[in-house]
Short mmCIF file of C-alpha atoms and ligand atoms in Angstrom, two decimals:
data_model
loop_
_atom_site.label_atom_id
_atom_site.label_comp_id
_atom_site.label_asym_id
_atom_site.label_seq_id
_atom_site.Cartn_x
_atom_site.Cartn_y
_atom_site.Cartn_z
CA MET A 1 -18.41 47.12 -70.48
CA LYS A 2 -18.05 49.88 -67.92
CA THR A 3 -21.21 51.22 -66.33
CA ILE A 4 -21.90 54.90 -65.61
CA ASN A 5 -24.76 55.70 -63.21
CA ILE A 6 -26.87 58.73 -63.74
CA GLY A 7 -29.19 60.56 -61.43
CA LEU A 8 -31.92 62.81 -62.82
CA LEU A 9 -33.36 65.63 -60.74
CA GLY A 10 -36.73 66.80 -62.01
CA CYS A 11 -38.87 64.70 -64.30
CA GLY A 12 -41.05 67.34 -65.99
CA THR A 13 -41.29 67.83 -69.77
CA VAL A 14 -37.57 67.94 -70.61
CA GLY A 15 -36.56 65.56 -67.74
CA THR A 16 -39.00 63.00 -69.11
CA GLY A 17 -37.45 63.48 -72.58
CA VAL A 18 -34.04 62.76 -71.12
CA ALA A 19 -35.27 59.64 -69.43
CA LYS A 20 -36.89 58.46 -72.62
CA ILE A 21 -33.69 58.84 -74.66
CA LEU A 22 -31.53 57.21 -71.97
CA ILE A 23 -33.90 54.26 -71.71
CA GLU A 24 -35.14 53.82 -75.29
CA ASN A 25 -31.82 54.61 -77.03
CA LYS A 26 -29.68 52.83 -74.42
CA GLY A 27 -28.22 50.26 -76.90
CA LEU A 28 -27.51 52.90 -79.49
CA ILE A 29 -25.73 55.16 -77.03
CA SER A 30 -23.62 52.38 -75.52
CA SER A 31 -22.63 51.19 -79.00
CA ARG A 32 -21.32 54.70 -79.67
CA VAL A 33 -19.84 55.38 -76.25
CA GLY A 34 -18.45 52.04 -75.23
CA ALA A 35 -20.08 52.18 -71.79
CA SER A 36 -23.45 51.44 -70.42
CA LEU A 37 -25.40 54.48 -69.18
CA ILE A 38 -27.82 53.50 -66.41
CA LEU A 39 -30.54 55.88 -65.27
CA LYS A 40 -30.23 54.76 -61.64
CA ARG A 41 -32.27 57.36 -59.78
CA VAL A 42 -34.95 59.88 -60.78
CA ALA A 43 -36.17 62.51 -58.25
CA ASP A 44 -39.39 64.44 -58.62
CA ILE A 45 -42.06 65.74 -56.27
CA ASP A 46 -44.63 63.63 -58.20
CA ILE A 47 -43.61 60.02 -58.51
CA LYS A 48 -47.09 58.66 -59.32
CA ARG A 49 -47.86 60.40 -62.63
CA ASP A 50 -47.72 58.29 -65.76
CA ARG A 51 -45.04 59.89 -67.98
CA GLY A 52 -45.11 57.24 -70.62
CA VAL A 53 -41.67 56.02 -69.47
CA CYS A 54 -41.19 52.71 -67.69
CA PHE A 55 -38.86 53.07 -64.66
CA ASP A 56 -37.69 50.03 -62.72
CA ASN A 57 -38.91 49.72 -59.16
CA GLY A 58 -37.04 51.96 -56.75
CA VAL A 59 -35.71 54.29 -59.38
CA MET A 60 -38.09 57.17 -58.56
CA THR A 61 -37.79 59.11 -55.34
CA THR A 62 -39.13 62.38 -53.95
CA ASP A 63 -35.85 62.98 -52.17
CA ALA A 64 -33.50 64.80 -54.54
CA TYR A 65 -30.74 65.02 -51.93
CA SER A 66 -30.64 61.21 -51.69
CA VAL A 67 -29.66 61.22 -55.37
CA VAL A 68 -26.82 63.75 -55.09
CA ASP A 69 -25.56 62.00 -51.96
CA ASP A 70 -25.69 58.52 -53.52
CA PRO A 71 -22.04 57.44 -53.81
CA GLU A 72 -22.83 55.21 -56.80
CA ILE A 73 -24.11 58.12 -58.94
CA ASP A 74 -21.46 59.43 -61.36
CA ILE A 75 -23.42 62.13 -63.15
CA VAL A 76 -26.27 64.31 -61.85
CA ILE A 77 -28.63 65.93 -64.40
CA GLU A 78 -30.55 68.92 -62.92
CA MET A 79 -33.86 69.48 -64.72
CA ILE A 80 -35.72 71.23 -61.90
CA GLY A 81 -35.25 74.77 -63.13
CA GLY A 82 -35.33 78.07 -61.24
CA ASP A 83 -32.70 79.41 -58.90
CA GLY A 84 -33.92 77.88 -55.58
CA ILE A 85 -33.34 74.28 -54.69
CA ALA A 86 -31.65 73.64 -58.09
CA LYS A 87 -28.62 75.76 -57.09
CA ASP A 88 -28.30 74.00 -53.76
CA LEU A 89 -28.48 70.57 -55.40
CA ILE A 90 -25.88 71.36 -58.04
CA LEU A 91 -23.49 72.74 -55.44
CA LYS A 92 -24.05 69.58 -53.34
CA ALA A 93 -23.42 67.38 -56.31
CA ILE A 94 -20.20 69.27 -57.10
CA LYS A 95 -19.12 69.07 -53.51
CA ASN A 96 -19.64 65.28 -53.68
CA GLY A 97 -17.32 65.17 -56.70
CA LYS A 98 -20.09 64.35 -59.27
CA GLN A 99 -20.19 65.61 -62.85
CA ALA A 100 -23.25 67.70 -63.45
CA VAL A 101 -25.50 68.69 -66.35
CA THR A 102 -28.05 71.47 -66.35
CA ALA A 103 -30.30 73.33 -68.82
CA ASN A 104 -31.06 75.99 -66.25
CA LYS A 105 -30.24 79.34 -67.95
CA ALA A 106 -31.96 81.41 -65.26
CA LEU A 107 -29.73 79.89 -62.65
CA LEU A 108 -26.50 80.13 -64.69
CA ALA A 109 -27.21 83.74 -65.76
CA VAL A 110 -27.47 84.85 -62.12
CA HIS A 111 -25.34 82.41 -60.17
CA GLY A 112 -23.18 80.89 -62.93
CA ASN A 113 -19.93 82.57 -61.72
CA THR A 114 -20.34 80.92 -58.30
CA LEU A 115 -21.32 77.56 -59.71
CA PHE A 116 -18.61 77.35 -62.36
CA ARG A 117 -15.95 78.49 -59.85
CA ALA A 118 -17.06 75.76 -57.41
CA ALA A 119 -16.91 73.11 -60.14
CA ALA A 120 -13.56 74.25 -61.48
CA LYS A 121 -12.14 74.23 -57.88
CA LYS A 122 -13.41 70.73 -57.35
CA GLY A 123 -12.14 69.54 -60.74
CA VAL A 124 -15.53 68.42 -61.99
CA ASP A 125 -17.49 69.38 -65.15
CA LEU A 126 -20.70 71.28 -65.23
CA ALA A 127 -22.17 70.99 -68.74
CA PHE A 128 -24.92 73.28 -69.98
CA GLU A 129 -25.44 73.02 -73.72
CA ALA A 130 -29.26 72.87 -73.35
CA SER A 131 -29.37 76.14 -71.46
CA VAL A 132 -29.19 78.13 -74.69
CA GLY A 133 -30.92 77.44 -78.00
CA GLY A 134 -32.25 73.97 -77.14
CA CYS A 135 -30.64 71.49 -79.62
CA MET A 136 -28.44 74.10 -81.41
CA PRO A 137 -24.79 73.28 -80.39
CA ILE A 138 -23.96 76.91 -79.62
CA ILE A 139 -22.04 76.24 -76.39
CA LYS A 140 -19.93 73.57 -78.08
CA SER A 141 -19.36 75.88 -81.03
CA LEU A 142 -18.10 78.71 -78.82
CA ARG A 143 -16.03 76.58 -76.46
CA GLU A 144 -14.64 74.09 -78.94
CA SER A 145 -15.17 74.56 -82.71
CA LEU A 146 -14.42 78.33 -82.70
CA VAL A 147 -11.59 78.26 -80.15
CA GLY A 148 -9.19 79.79 -82.68
CA ASN A 149 -11.37 82.77 -83.40
CA THR A 150 -11.74 86.21 -81.97
CA ILE A 151 -15.52 86.55 -81.89
CA SER A 152 -16.71 90.00 -82.92
CA SER A 153 -20.45 89.63 -82.63
CA MET A 154 -23.46 87.33 -82.16
CA THR A 155 -27.11 88.00 -83.07
CA GLY A 156 -29.69 85.46 -82.07
CA ILE A 157 -33.35 84.62 -81.93
CA LEU A 158 -33.26 82.67 -78.66
CA ASN A 159 -36.79 82.50 -77.45
CA GLY A 160 -39.24 80.22 -79.25
CA THR A 161 -42.29 81.64 -77.46
CA CYS A 162 -41.60 85.23 -78.64
CA ASN A 163 -40.68 84.14 -82.10
CA TYR A 164 -43.90 82.11 -82.34
CA ILE A 165 -46.00 85.06 -81.17
CA LEU A 166 -44.38 87.51 -83.60
CA SER A 167 -44.71 85.00 -86.46
CA LYS A 168 -48.38 84.38 -85.70
CA ILE A 169 -49.14 88.15 -85.64
CA THR A 170 -47.16 88.69 -88.85
CA PHE A 171 -48.36 85.80 -90.93
CA ASP A 172 -51.79 84.87 -89.52
CA GLY A 173 -52.92 88.20 -88.00
CA SER A 174 -53.36 86.45 -84.67
CA ALA A 175 -53.90 88.45 -81.47
CA PHE A 176 -50.98 88.52 -79.02
CA GLU A 177 -52.83 86.65 -76.26
CA SER A 178 -54.07 83.78 -78.43
CA ALA A 179 -50.57 83.37 -79.92
CA LEU A 180 -49.12 83.22 -76.40
CA SER A 181 -51.60 80.60 -75.21
CA GLU A 182 -50.85 78.53 -78.33
CA ALA A 183 -47.11 78.71 -77.53
CA GLN A 184 -47.88 77.69 -73.94
CA SER A 185 -49.96 74.70 -75.05
CA LYS A 186 -47.08 73.59 -77.26
CA GLY A 187 -44.91 73.39 -74.08
CA PHE A 188 -42.37 76.09 -75.02
CA ALA A 189 -43.19 78.86 -72.64
CA GLU A 190 -41.54 79.20 -69.26
CA ALA A 191 -43.65 78.47 -66.14
CA ASP A 192 -43.98 82.25 -65.84
CA PRO A 193 -44.42 83.47 -69.46
CA THR A 194 -43.38 86.99 -68.49
CA LEU A 195 -39.83 85.67 -68.57
CA ASP A 196 -40.38 84.92 -72.25
CA VAL A 197 -42.49 87.84 -73.37
CA GLU A 198 -40.45 90.52 -71.53
CA GLY A 199 -37.17 89.28 -72.95
CA ILE A 200 -35.74 88.03 -69.66
CA ASP A 201 -35.27 84.40 -70.82
CA THR A 202 -33.45 85.68 -73.92
CA ALA A 203 -31.23 87.88 -71.73
CA HIS A 204 -30.37 84.92 -69.48
CA LYS A 205 -29.15 83.09 -72.58
CA LEU A 206 -27.31 86.11 -73.96
CA ALA A 207 -25.51 86.62 -70.66
CA ILE A 208 -24.11 83.06 -70.91
CA LEU A 209 -23.09 83.37 -74.58
CA THR A 210 -21.46 86.80 -74.06
CA SER A 211 -19.36 85.45 -71.29
CA LEU A 212 -18.18 82.41 -73.33
CA ALA A 213 -17.45 84.44 -76.46
CA TYR A 214 -15.34 87.21 -74.97
CA GLY A 215 -13.86 85.70 -71.84
CA MET A 216 -15.76 87.69 -69.24
CA GLU A 217 -17.66 86.94 -66.06
CA ILE A 218 -21.38 86.31 -66.69
CA ASN A 219 -23.14 89.68 -66.27
CA PHE A 220 -26.90 89.32 -66.65
CA HIS A 221 -27.81 92.44 -64.68
CA ASP A 222 -26.21 94.98 -66.98
CA ILE A 223 -27.93 93.68 -70.13
CA TYR A 224 -30.52 96.07 -71.58
CA ILE A 225 -33.85 94.19 -71.84
CA GLU A 226 -37.02 95.07 -73.67
CA GLY A 227 -39.68 92.56 -74.50
CA ILE A 228 -42.33 92.19 -77.22
CA SER A 229 -45.50 93.15 -75.25
CA ASN A 230 -45.57 96.64 -76.84
CA ILE A 231 -45.25 95.45 -80.39
CA THR A 232 -48.53 96.12 -82.27
CA PRO A 233 -49.86 94.91 -85.66
CA ILE A 234 -49.55 98.41 -87.09
CA ASP A 235 -45.73 98.41 -86.53
CA ILE A 236 -45.48 94.93 -88.01
CA GLU A 237 -47.46 96.17 -91.00
CA PHE A 238 -45.15 99.19 -91.47
CA ALA A 239 -42.08 97.01 -91.08
CA GLU A 240 -43.27 94.59 -93.80
CA ARG A 241 -43.94 97.56 -96.12
CA PHE A 242 -40.34 98.73 -95.69
CA GLY A 243 -38.91 95.17 -96.25
CA TYR A 244 -38.29 94.47 -92.60
CA ARG A 245 -39.51 91.78 -90.17
CA ILE A 246 -39.72 92.36 -86.41
CA LYS A 247 -37.83 89.82 -84.26
CA LEU A 248 -36.85 89.70 -80.63
CA LEU A 249 -33.06 89.78 -80.93
CA ALA A 250 -30.25 89.03 -78.58
CA ILE A 251 -27.32 91.19 -79.71
CA SER A 252 -23.79 90.89 -78.43
CA LYS A 253 -20.81 92.83 -79.79
CA ASN A 254 -17.16 92.79 -78.82
CA LYS A 255 -15.95 96.36 -78.52
CA GLY A 256 -12.58 95.53 -76.92
CA ASP A 257 -12.68 97.06 -73.46
CA ARG A 258 -16.53 97.00 -73.45
CA VAL A 259 -19.22 94.81 -74.83
CA GLU A 260 -22.60 95.60 -76.22
CA ALA A 261 -25.26 93.18 -74.87
CA ARG A 262 -28.87 93.96 -75.44
CA VAL A 263 -32.22 92.26 -75.93
CA HIS A 264 -35.08 94.04 -77.69
CA PRO A 265 -37.41 93.79 -80.65
CA ALA A 266 -35.76 94.92 -83.81
CA MET A 267 -36.53 95.31 -87.50
CA ILE A 268 -34.29 93.25 -89.73
CA SER A 269 -34.23 93.21 -93.49
CA PHE A 270 -35.84 90.33 -95.45
CA ASP A 271 -32.25 89.70 -96.77
CA ASN A 272 -31.05 88.81 -93.29
CA PRO A 273 -31.40 85.01 -92.89
CA LEU A 274 -32.67 85.56 -89.36
CA SER A 275 -35.80 87.19 -90.79
CA ASN A 276 -36.82 83.73 -92.14
CA VAL A 277 -36.54 82.02 -88.79
CA SER A 278 -40.19 81.59 -87.95
CA GLY A 279 -42.43 79.95 -85.39
CA THR A 280 -40.72 78.36 -82.43
CA MET A 281 -37.38 77.96 -84.22
CA ASN A 282 -34.21 79.57 -82.84
CA ALA A 283 -31.13 80.68 -84.75
CA ILE A 284 -27.93 82.56 -84.10
CA THR A 285 -25.35 84.15 -86.33
CA ILE A 286 -21.76 84.35 -85.06
CA SER A 287 -18.96 86.36 -86.62
CA GLY A 288 -15.36 85.36 -85.98
CA ASP A 289 -12.13 86.63 -87.53
CA ALA A 290 -11.22 83.25 -88.98
CA VAL A 291 -14.56 81.64 -89.57
CA GLY A 292 -16.33 84.70 -91.03
CA ASP A 293 -20.08 84.55 -90.55
CA MET A 294 -21.73 81.33 -89.50
CA MET A 295 -25.27 80.45 -88.43
CA LEU A 296 -26.85 77.77 -86.27
CA TYR A 297 -30.59 76.94 -86.60
CA GLY A 298 -32.82 74.49 -84.80
CA HIS A 299 -35.54 73.82 -82.27
CA GLY A 300 -34.72 76.15 -79.37
CA ALA A 301 -37.12 74.49 -76.95
CA GLY A 302 -39.45 71.54 -76.54
CA MET A 303 -39.21 68.20 -74.85
CA MET A 304 -37.11 66.07 -77.23
CA PRO A 305 -34.83 68.71 -78.90
CA THR A 306 -33.81 70.02 -75.48
CA ALA A 307 -33.46 66.48 -74.12
CA SER A 308 -31.23 65.64 -77.11
CA ALA A 309 -28.81 68.39 -76.03
CA VAL A 310 -28.88 67.23 -72.37
CA VAL A 311 -28.03 63.68 -73.43
CA GLY A 312 -25.23 65.04 -75.69
CA ASP A 313 -23.77 66.81 -72.64
CA THR A 314 -24.16 63.68 -70.51
CA VAL A 315 -22.26 61.61 -73.07
CA ASP A 316 -19.49 64.23 -73.18
CA LEU A 317 -19.11 63.80 -69.46
CA VAL A 318 -19.20 60.02 -69.68
CA ARG A 319 -16.38 60.20 -72.25
CA ASN A 320 -14.39 62.48 -69.94
CA ILE A 321 -14.81 59.99 -67.07
CA LEU A 322 -13.83 57.08 -69.32
CA SER A 323 -10.68 58.84 -70.61
CA GLY A 324 -9.78 60.35 -67.22
CA SER A 325 -9.99 63.86 -68.65
CA LYS A 326 -12.47 65.66 -66.43
CA GLY A 327 -12.18 69.45 -66.78
CA ARG A 328 -10.58 69.10 -70.24
CA ILE A 329 -12.56 72.06 -71.59
CA PRO A 330 -12.67 75.17 -69.45
CA LEU A 331 -16.22 75.61 -68.26
CA LEU A 332 -16.57 79.22 -69.35
CA SER A 333 -14.44 78.68 -72.43
CA TYR A 334 -11.40 80.54 -71.03
CA GLN A 335 -8.98 79.45 -68.29
CA PHE A 336 -10.38 80.86 -65.03
CA ASP A 337 -7.37 83.18 -64.53
CA ASN A 338 -8.04 84.78 -67.87
CA ILE A 339 -11.66 85.58 -67.29
CA LYS A 340 -12.13 89.33 -66.92
CA LYS A 341 -14.81 91.67 -65.71
CA ILE A 342 -15.60 93.45 -69.00
CA PRO A 343 -18.24 96.14 -68.57
CA VAL A 344 -21.49 96.02 -70.60
CA MET A 345 -22.11 99.34 -72.42
CA PRO A 346 -25.13 101.31 -71.23
CA VAL A 347 -27.76 101.26 -73.97
CA GLU A 348 -27.59 105.08 -74.15
CA ASP A 349 -24.12 104.70 -75.76
CA ILE A 350 -25.15 102.48 -78.60
CA PHE A 351 -25.51 103.62 -82.25
CA THR A 352 -28.15 102.02 -84.43
CA ASN A 353 -30.85 102.93 -86.89
CA TYR A 354 -34.37 103.73 -85.66
CA TYR A 355 -38.00 103.50 -86.58
CA PHE A 356 -40.26 106.01 -84.83
CA ARG A 357 -44.04 106.11 -84.97
CA PHE A 358 -45.73 109.24 -83.74
CA SER A 359 -49.44 109.81 -83.40
CA ALA A 360 -49.72 113.41 -84.43
CA LEU A 361 -52.31 115.96 -85.56
CA ASP A 362 -52.53 116.22 -89.34
CA HIS A 363 -51.79 119.94 -89.48
CA PRO A 364 -49.40 122.08 -91.50
CA GLY A 365 -46.09 122.47 -89.67
CA VAL A 366 -46.36 119.29 -87.56
CA LEU A 367 -43.65 117.49 -89.49
CA SER A 368 -41.28 120.43 -89.36
CA LYS A 369 -41.58 120.58 -85.54
CA ILE A 370 -40.78 116.90 -85.23
CA ALA A 371 -37.97 117.09 -87.81
CA GLY A 372 -36.59 120.19 -86.06
CA ILE A 373 -36.22 118.40 -82.72
CA LEU A 374 -34.65 115.37 -84.39
CA GLY A 375 -32.21 117.60 -86.21
CA ASN A 376 -31.32 119.54 -83.06
CA ASN A 377 -30.44 116.23 -81.41
CA SER A 378 -28.11 115.15 -84.28
CA ILE A 379 -30.57 112.59 -85.64
CA SER A 380 -30.59 112.35 -89.40
CA ILE A 381 -33.85 111.33 -91.09
CA LYS A 382 -33.69 108.63 -93.77
CA SER A 383 -37.43 108.67 -94.76
CA VAL A 384 -40.83 109.90 -93.57
CA HIS A 385 -44.20 108.17 -94.06
CA GLN A 386 -47.67 109.18 -93.19
CA LYS A 387 -50.62 106.79 -93.25
CA GLY A 388 -54.03 108.25 -94.09
CA ARG A 389 -55.26 111.84 -93.88
CA LYS A 390 -57.45 113.17 -91.05
CA THR A 391 -58.78 116.59 -90.36
CA LYS A 392 -59.72 115.51 -86.84
CA GLY A 393 -57.75 113.23 -84.51
CA SER A 394 -54.25 111.90 -85.09
CA VAL A 395 -52.51 110.03 -87.83
CA PRO A 396 -49.46 107.79 -87.62
CA ILE A 397 -46.27 109.46 -88.86
CA VAL A 398 -43.38 107.07 -89.27
CA ILE A 399 -39.76 108.17 -89.50
CA LEU A 400 -36.75 105.96 -90.30
CA THR A 401 -33.36 107.33 -89.27
CA HIS A 402 -29.74 106.94 -90.24
CA LEU A 403 -27.38 105.79 -87.50
CA ALA A 404 -28.07 107.69 -84.31
CA ARG A 405 -26.93 107.57 -80.69
CA GLU A 406 -29.52 106.11 -78.31
CA ALA A 407 -29.04 108.92 -75.75
CA ASP A 408 -29.85 111.51 -78.45
CA VAL A 409 -32.85 109.54 -79.53
CA LYS A 410 -34.26 109.30 -75.99
CA LYS A 411 -33.81 113.03 -75.50
CA ALA A 412 -35.45 113.88 -78.80
CA LEU A 413 -38.43 111.59 -78.18
CA SER A 414 -38.98 113.04 -74.80
CA GLU A 415 -39.05 116.57 -76.29
CA ILE A 416 -41.39 115.45 -79.13
CA SER A 417 -43.70 113.73 -76.61
CA SER A 418 -44.28 117.03 -74.86
CA LEU A 419 -45.52 118.78 -78.01
CA ASP A 420 -49.30 119.43 -77.96
CA ILE A 421 -49.63 118.04 -81.47
CA ILE A 422 -48.58 114.57 -80.23
CA SER A 423 -51.35 112.39 -78.73
CA ASP A 424 -49.74 109.11 -77.67
CA SER A 425 -46.27 108.07 -76.52
CA PRO A 426 -43.98 107.69 -79.53
CA VAL A 427 -43.09 104.13 -80.54
CA LEU A 428 -39.34 103.35 -80.96
CA ILE A 429 -38.12 100.19 -82.64
CA ARG A 430 -34.42 99.75 -83.44
CA VAL A 431 -33.54 98.80 -86.99
CA GLU A 432 -30.58 96.45 -87.08
CA ASP A 433 -29.58 96.94 -90.68
CA GLU A 434 -25.94 95.76 -90.84
CA ASN A 435 -25.71 96.06 -94.63
CA GLY A 436 -27.89 99.10 -95.00
CA GLU A 437 -26.50 102.60 -95.48
CA ASP A 438 -25.65 104.63 -92.40
N1 LIG B 1 -39.26 79.45 -72.88
C1 LIG B 1 -38.19 79.19 -73.74
C2 LIG B 1 -38.57 79.52 -75.15
C3 LIG B 1 -37.82 77.73 -73.53
O1 LIG B 1 -39.70 79.85 -75.43
O2 LIG B 1 -37.68 79.47 -76.01
C4 LIG B 1 -36.40 77.37 -73.92
O3 LIG B 1 -35.46 78.00 -73.20
#
């Protein structure tokens, strides 16, 4: 039986999961693949820690470059993360003609165009299923299963940490901070949880998917990003009252010569299957002209689900080596010559429905002033709600709108903020109500 040698760079949580699967399920994998996968070298800065995995003597090293330079290694798996040394190591592995696997969405979102171009030029594969949605086979779906479709849109819950926090506040009344530390203790959060909470991790993933779906260069920097740190229990309560749940969504729409790509909290109806994706789970709906609507659901993070996707990628590359078909599937889904620079629409140009919450004095005429400004800015009101009655201080006034243009909304809210009857900054949450009335 042919032997394929694997080098693992980074043996943290997911890296350890990968090692575990490759060692403990070695027989199972070789009976499916027809080759023996040997974890030959493992590089990490800490080679003493007990990870609950038994490596043979000499497998572990602190020198990651000795792994990518080892002529006997066929496949390099990068599990270091970040966009520092990881980028250098992947480029070195590619230069040395090795197949590579990574789960590093932050790296691919920012430097993916360079890395994929280098791999394509060298004729090697760079697999990255685990970079988006953990074990959900979203990359495989876009690159392979849906190859015959024009993709029109994708909407995803792609960050387990944010989804966990929002679910804990919604269902258990937890405070933001305690929900975040629980997510961290479960091993989902990024090393810097700001990446999760401020929507950046979700945007990294959205940048990759948007490129694959529409045949464009990866463009992370033009994605509109808003995180969940300003979401308060009162807005969650209002949302529930209206039949909505608040989720951090990654939204991508094919508009022909432009794309919409945005990450922000949004209210979605209880009828939308994404509203039932709770805790650390991830899900994504994809619409294609042939397939219609489809949805993937699964663990978007965590040691073993992510490791499962990494091993799936590794086996794909082993099969390509065995059949002599490296580079069989274009890395970014389209042939390189057909990848375009498609601009991402500024958020000001989007149309959606809105939820506004104003803290306003409870006086006669207050509502007409607010409604007047909205009307003057072409924003049509769907419903108005006031909670409580106060002769002193402010009350929350909530307004739901029909479809409106974001630029008009921003202008109206800035005018409303300057009224002396308004005490705090208005709250804006987009309502993504595909099936609702306009
Ligand atoms: N921090 C990410 C999450 C990990 O919470 O989903 C997986 O990318």
